[in-house]
Short mmCIF file of C-alpha atoms in Angstrom, two decimals:
data_model
loop_
_atom_site.label_atom_id
_atom_site.label_comp_id
_atom_site.label_asym_id
_atom_site.label_seq_id
_atom_site.Cartn_x
_atom_site.Cartn_y
_atom_site.Cartn_z
CA MET A 11 5.48 -47.01 35.45
CA THR A 12 6.48 -44.75 32.52
CA THR A 13 6.54 -40.95 32.38
CA PHE A 14 3.54 -41.14 30.06
CA ASP A 15 1.64 -43.10 32.70
CA ASP A 16 2.50 -40.47 35.31
CA MET A 17 1.16 -37.74 33.03
CA LEU A 18 -2.07 -39.66 32.49
CA ARG A 19 -2.54 -40.07 36.25
CA ILE A 20 -2.06 -36.32 36.80
CA LEU A 21 -4.52 -35.39 34.06
CA SER A 22 -7.01 -37.95 35.30
CA THR A 23 -6.76 -36.62 38.84
CA LEU A 24 -7.23 -33.00 37.78
CA SER A 25 -10.23 -33.93 35.63
CA SER A 26 -12.21 -34.18 38.87
CA THR A 27 -13.92 -30.87 39.69
CA ASP A 28 -13.34 -31.38 43.42
CA ALA A 29 -9.67 -32.24 42.97
CA LEU A 30 -9.09 -29.26 40.69
CA ALA A 31 -10.83 -26.94 43.17
CA ILE A 32 -8.62 -28.21 46.01
CA PHE A 33 -5.50 -27.96 43.84
CA LEU A 34 -6.19 -24.31 42.94
CA TYR A 35 -7.13 -23.51 46.54
CA ALA A 36 -3.77 -24.86 47.69
CA LYS A 37 -1.85 -22.15 45.77
CA ASP A 38 -1.02 -20.37 49.04
CA GLY A 39 -1.02 -23.54 51.13
CA ILE A 40 -3.75 -25.16 53.23
CA PRO A 41 -2.93 -24.51 56.89
CA SER A 42 -6.46 -25.46 58.02
CA SER A 43 -8.33 -28.36 56.43
CA LYS A 44 -11.50 -27.38 58.29
CA LYS A 45 -11.44 -23.88 56.81
CA ALA A 46 -10.73 -25.26 53.32
CA ILE A 47 -13.66 -27.69 53.57
CA THR A 48 -15.99 -24.85 54.56
CA GLN A 49 -14.80 -22.43 51.87
CA LEU A 50 -14.83 -25.07 49.12
CA ARG A 51 -18.23 -26.30 50.26
CA LEU A 52 -17.17 -29.94 50.27
CA THR A 53 -18.00 -32.71 52.67
CA GLN A 54 -15.15 -33.97 54.81
CA LYS A 55 -15.17 -37.29 52.94
CA ARG A 56 -15.05 -35.70 49.47
CA PHE A 57 -12.27 -33.32 50.54
CA TYR A 58 -9.94 -35.98 51.92
CA ILE A 59 -10.56 -38.46 49.08
CA ARG A 60 -9.57 -35.86 46.46
CA LEU A 61 -6.76 -34.47 48.59
CA LYS A 62 -5.29 -37.98 48.85
CA SER A 63 -5.46 -38.36 45.06
CA LEU A 64 -3.48 -35.11 44.66
CA ILE A 65 -0.89 -36.36 47.16
CA ASP A 66 -0.67 -39.73 45.36
CA VAL A 67 0.33 -38.04 42.06
CA ASN A 68 2.84 -35.82 43.91
CA LEU A 69 1.13 -32.50 43.31
CA ILE A 70 0.53 -31.75 47.00
CA GLU A 71 2.45 -32.80 50.09
CA LYS A 72 1.72 -32.71 53.82
CA THR A 73 3.99 -30.64 56.08
CA GLU A 74 4.01 -29.57 59.71
CA LYS A 75 2.11 -26.42 58.68
CA GLY A 76 -0.55 -28.18 56.63
CA TYR A 77 -0.60 -28.97 52.92
CA ARG A 78 1.30 -27.27 50.11
CA TYR A 79 2.40 -27.71 46.51
CA THR A 80 5.32 -29.97 45.73
CA THR A 81 7.82 -28.70 43.15
CA LEU A 82 5.87 -30.66 40.53
CA GLY A 83 2.64 -29.11 41.80
CA THR A 84 4.08 -25.60 41.42
CA ILE A 85 5.18 -26.37 37.86
CA VAL A 86 1.76 -27.77 36.91
CA PHE A 87 0.05 -24.69 38.42
CA ASN A 88 2.31 -22.33 36.43
CA LEU A 89 1.67 -24.30 33.24
CA GLY A 90 -2.05 -23.97 33.84
CA ASN A 91 -1.70 -20.20 34.27
CA LYS A 92 0.05 -19.97 30.90
CA LEU A 93 -2.54 -22.17 29.22
CA MET A 94 -5.55 -20.18 30.46
CA PRO A 95 -5.06 -17.02 28.33
CA ILE A 96 -4.42 -19.20 25.28
CA LEU A 97 -7.69 -21.08 25.78
CA GLU A 98 -9.51 -17.80 26.40
CA ASN A 99 -8.33 -16.57 22.98
CA LYS A 100 -9.24 -19.59 20.89
CA ALA A 101 -10.56 -17.36 18.11
CA ARG A 102 -7.05 -16.19 17.24
CA LEU A 103 -5.86 -19.77 17.12
CA VAL A 104 -8.71 -20.50 14.69
CA VAL A 105 -7.45 -17.67 12.49
CA MET A 106 -3.95 -19.10 12.40
CA ASP A 107 -5.31 -22.60 11.72
CA LYS A 108 -7.16 -21.26 8.70
CA ILE A 109 -4.10 -19.35 7.51
CA SER A 110 -1.85 -22.41 7.86
CA GLN A 111 -4.12 -24.33 5.49
CA ILE A 112 -3.25 -21.99 2.63
CA ASP A 113 -0.43 -23.84 0.87
CA ALA A 114 0.54 -20.86 -1.28
CA LEU A 115 1.79 -18.84 1.70
CA SER A 116 5.49 -18.66 2.34
CA PRO A 117 6.93 -18.56 5.89
CA GLN A 118 7.61 -14.85 5.39
CA GLU A 119 3.97 -14.24 4.46
CA MET A 120 2.82 -16.25 7.48
CA TYR A 121 4.99 -14.06 9.71
CA LYS A 122 3.62 -10.90 8.08
CA ILE A 123 0.05 -12.03 8.69
CA ALA A 124 0.74 -12.75 12.35
CA GLU A 125 2.43 -9.36 12.65
CA VAL A 126 -0.41 -7.43 11.01
CA LEU A 127 -3.09 -9.23 13.01
CA SER A 128 -1.05 -8.87 16.22
CA LEU A 129 -1.77 -12.53 16.94
CA GLU A 130 1.15 -12.74 19.30
CA GLU A 131 -0.47 -10.22 21.66
CA LEU A 132 -3.56 -12.32 22.46
CA ILE A 133 -5.56 -9.28 23.53
CA GLY A 134 -8.68 -11.26 24.35
CA ASP A 135 -10.56 -10.48 21.18
CA LEU A 136 -13.55 -12.74 20.46
CA VAL A 137 -14.02 -12.86 16.71
CA HIS A 138 -17.51 -13.95 15.71
CA GLU A 139 -16.93 -14.20 11.98
CA ILE A 140 -13.74 -14.69 9.99
CA LYS A 141 -13.55 -14.73 6.21
CA ILE A 142 -10.37 -15.10 4.18
CA VAL A 143 -10.24 -13.78 0.60
CA ASP A 144 -7.30 -14.70 -1.61
CA THR A 145 -7.84 -12.61 -4.77
CA PHE A 146 -8.09 -8.86 -5.29
CA GLU A 147 -11.30 -9.24 -7.31
CA LYS A 148 -13.06 -11.11 -4.50
CA ALA A 149 -11.75 -8.57 -2.00
CA VAL A 150 -13.35 -5.76 -4.03
CA ILE A 151 -16.73 -7.55 -4.00
CA ASN A 152 -16.57 -8.04 -0.24
CA VAL A 153 -15.47 -4.45 0.39
CA VAL A 154 -18.38 -3.15 -1.70
CA ASN A 155 -20.77 -5.33 0.33
CA LEU A 156 -19.32 -3.93 3.55
CA VAL A 157 -19.64 -0.33 2.37
CA ASN A 158 -23.23 -0.93 1.27
CA LYS A 159 -24.19 -2.08 4.78
CA ALA A 160 -22.60 0.97 6.46
CA GLU A 161 -25.10 2.93 8.55
CA ASN A 162 -23.02 5.38 10.58
CA SER A 163 -19.35 5.49 9.69
CA ILE A 164 -16.64 4.33 7.30
CA TYR A 165 -12.94 4.53 8.06
CA PHE A 166 -10.98 3.39 5.03
CA ALA A 167 -7.21 3.44 4.56
CA SER A 168 -6.47 2.17 1.07
CA LYS A 169 -3.41 1.65 -1.09
CA TYR A 170 -5.62 0.95 -4.11
CA PHE A 171 -8.19 2.70 -6.25
CA ASP A 172 -11.14 0.74 -7.62
CA ILE A 173 -14.10 2.32 -9.40
CA LYS A 174 -16.63 -0.13 -7.91
CA VAL A 175 -15.48 0.61 -4.39
CA SER A 176 -15.51 4.35 -5.15
CA GLU A 177 -19.09 4.19 -6.42
CA ALA A 178 -20.19 2.31 -3.29
CA CYS A 179 -18.45 4.89 -1.10
CA MET A 180 -20.14 7.76 -2.97
CA THR A 181 -23.52 6.13 -2.44
CA SER A 182 -22.85 5.72 1.29
CA ILE A 183 -21.81 9.38 1.55
CA GLN A 184 -25.09 10.38 -0.11
CA ARG A 185 -26.88 8.31 2.56
CA GLY A 186 -25.24 10.53 5.19
CA VAL A 187 -22.62 8.05 6.38
CA SER A 188 -19.61 9.79 7.93
CA SER A 189 -16.64 8.81 5.80
CA TYR A 190 -12.95 9.17 6.53
CA PHE A 191 -10.48 8.09 3.85
CA ILE A 192 -6.72 7.83 3.83
CA VAL A 193 -5.19 7.26 0.40
CA ASP A 194 -1.66 6.14 -0.32
CA GLY A 195 -0.20 9.45 -1.46
CA GLN A 196 -1.50 12.63 -3.10
CA ASP A 197 -0.74 11.39 -6.63
CA GLN A 198 -3.04 8.39 -6.30
CA PHE A 199 -5.91 10.61 -5.19
CA SER A 200 -5.45 12.86 -8.24
CA ASN A 201 -5.24 9.83 -10.52
CA ALA A 202 -8.43 8.44 -8.99
CA PHE A 203 -10.40 11.51 -10.01
CA GLN A 204 -8.95 11.33 -13.51
CA VAL A 205 -10.28 7.77 -13.75
CA ILE A 206 -13.71 8.86 -12.51
CA LYS A 207 -13.75 11.64 -15.08
CA SER A 208 -12.97 9.19 -17.85
CA VAL A 209 -15.72 6.81 -16.71
CA VAL A 210 -18.41 9.40 -16.07
CA LYS A 211 -19.03 11.21 -19.34
CA ASN A 212 -21.18 13.99 -17.92
CA PRO A 213 -18.89 16.84 -16.71
CA SER A 214 -21.72 18.43 -14.74
CA TYR A 215 -22.03 15.24 -12.67
CA ILE A 216 -18.37 15.50 -11.70
CA LYS A 217 -18.88 19.12 -10.66
CA THR A 218 -22.00 18.23 -8.66
CA MET A 219 -20.18 15.33 -7.02
CA LEU A 220 -17.24 17.50 -5.95
CA GLN A 221 -19.59 20.19 -4.59
CA TYR A 222 -21.52 17.56 -2.65
CA LEU A 223 -18.33 16.18 -1.14
CA LYS A 224 -17.46 19.64 0.13
CA ILE A 225 -20.62 19.87 2.24
CA SER A 226 -20.96 16.20 3.20
CA LYS A 227 -19.46 14.21 6.04
CA PHE A 228 -16.50 13.30 3.84
CA PHE A 229 -12.90 13.75 4.93
CA CYS A 230 -9.78 12.63 3.11
CA ARG A 231 -6.04 12.68 3.76
CA SER A 232 -2.99 11.07 2.22
CA ALA A 233 -0.16 9.11 3.82
CA ASN A 234 2.25 6.30 3.13
CA LEU A 235 0.20 3.25 4.05
CA PRO A 236 1.70 -0.06 5.22
CA TYR A 237 -1.44 -1.98 4.23
CA THR A 238 -5.12 -1.47 3.42
CA PHE A 239 -7.81 -1.72 6.09
CA MET A 240 -11.39 -0.63 6.75
CA ILE A 241 -13.70 -0.24 9.74
CA ILE A 242 -17.47 -0.07 9.24
CA ASP A 243 -19.76 1.14 12.06
CA GLY A 244 -17.19 -0.01 14.62
CA LYS A 245 -18.35 -3.60 14.08
CA TYR A 246 -17.02 -4.86 10.75
CA ALA A 247 -13.42 -4.82 9.61
CA MET A 248 -11.34 -5.61 6.55
CA LEU A 249 -7.61 -6.07 6.77
CA GLU A 250 -5.24 -6.66 3.86
CA VAL A 251 -2.07 -8.70 4.19
CA PRO A 252 0.37 -7.57 1.48
CA LYS A 253 3.08 -9.77 0.03
CA PRO A 254 6.49 -9.26 1.63
CA PHE A 255 9.03 -7.22 -0.34
CA THR A 256 6.70 -6.51 -3.32
CA ASN A 257 4.02 -5.04 -1.03
CA THR A 258 1.28 -6.12 -3.46
CA PHE A 259 -2.05 -7.78 -2.60
CA SER A 260 -1.82 -11.24 -1.07
CA LEU A 261 -4.83 -11.87 1.19
CA SER A 262 -7.55 -9.96 2.95
CA PHE A 263 -9.45 -10.84 6.10
CA PHE A 264 -13.01 -9.80 6.90
CA PHE A 265 -14.03 -9.80 10.56
CA ASN A 266 -17.09 -9.17 12.67
CA SER A 267 -15.37 -8.02 15.84
CA GLU A 268 -15.82 -4.81 17.82
CA LEU A 269 -12.56 -5.32 19.70
CA LEU A 270 -10.56 -5.78 16.51
CA CYS A 271 -12.29 -2.71 15.07
CA LYS A 272 -11.18 -0.74 18.12
CA LYS A 273 -7.59 -1.87 17.61
CA LEU A 274 -7.70 -0.93 13.93
CA MET A 275 -9.22 2.45 14.82
CA ASP A 276 -6.19 3.15 16.97
CA ASN A 277 -4.03 2.44 13.92
CA PHE A 278 -6.26 4.59 11.70
CA ASN A 279 -6.15 7.54 14.10
CA THR A 280 -2.37 7.34 14.37
CA ILE A 281 -1.99 7.43 10.58
CA TRP A 282 -4.70 10.11 10.22
CA ASN A 283 -3.03 12.44 12.72
CA ASN A 284 0.22 12.25 10.75
CA ALA A 285 -1.36 12.36 7.27
CA SER A 286 -1.48 15.27 4.83
CA GLU A 287 -4.63 17.20 3.95
CA ILE A 288 -6.05 16.54 0.50
CA LYS A 289 -6.39 19.80 -1.44
CA ALA A 290 -8.11 18.38 -4.52
CA ILE A 291 -11.56 18.69 -2.94
#
């Protein structure tokens, strides 16, 4: 019999619900079969049939004190413990599967994505919706759509300025949405208003807009940002993955995940608390 055959026998044995229940129960040993049968709610016949199958594949052995794991049984149990959290976090594996299908990504970019998304941490986040956008133009469209659906709050840390996104943000502020923005440096914020002034020909509108921002739920600071990200209503998130070395746009991910939003909020608050006040408003 080959090693492969042995593996098949083990997997086949553990595929039985009764056998798996007995195997897990035996973690601390089985000094009393009668007690085990009662606690597992098995008949005597079912218990001993499945126990024998576990002994036959060398996962459990009989001793003077009852039944216990063999060395192989201990190894299989430990492997199962390591596999459980991975299976419980299948959503993150789905993310990496989607990322790996993008041929244009270099190994360095793959590593950066995993680092930004904290995929190695497996924090138990269940992502309901994952969307990958591979151009800046498409990212702008999706960000505008996110901002337009905001009802309560926007937290936006951005390395870029785009007039369409700015217009959507202004509209959300007028709707009474609490808005917190972190821009990538004071100069960019000043340049952004120069662009708005050049687009909007009516000077009185600019004045009205600035006055409105002063009394609205609008707050803005500047900091050196590692990447761009957004949290909408604590439910929707956007996360940019910049290119290594050049730090320019590469990909952006759009999620529907409260747990991921919470993680990104921790990042936002850390940056916000160390950011500089914007004096232009």
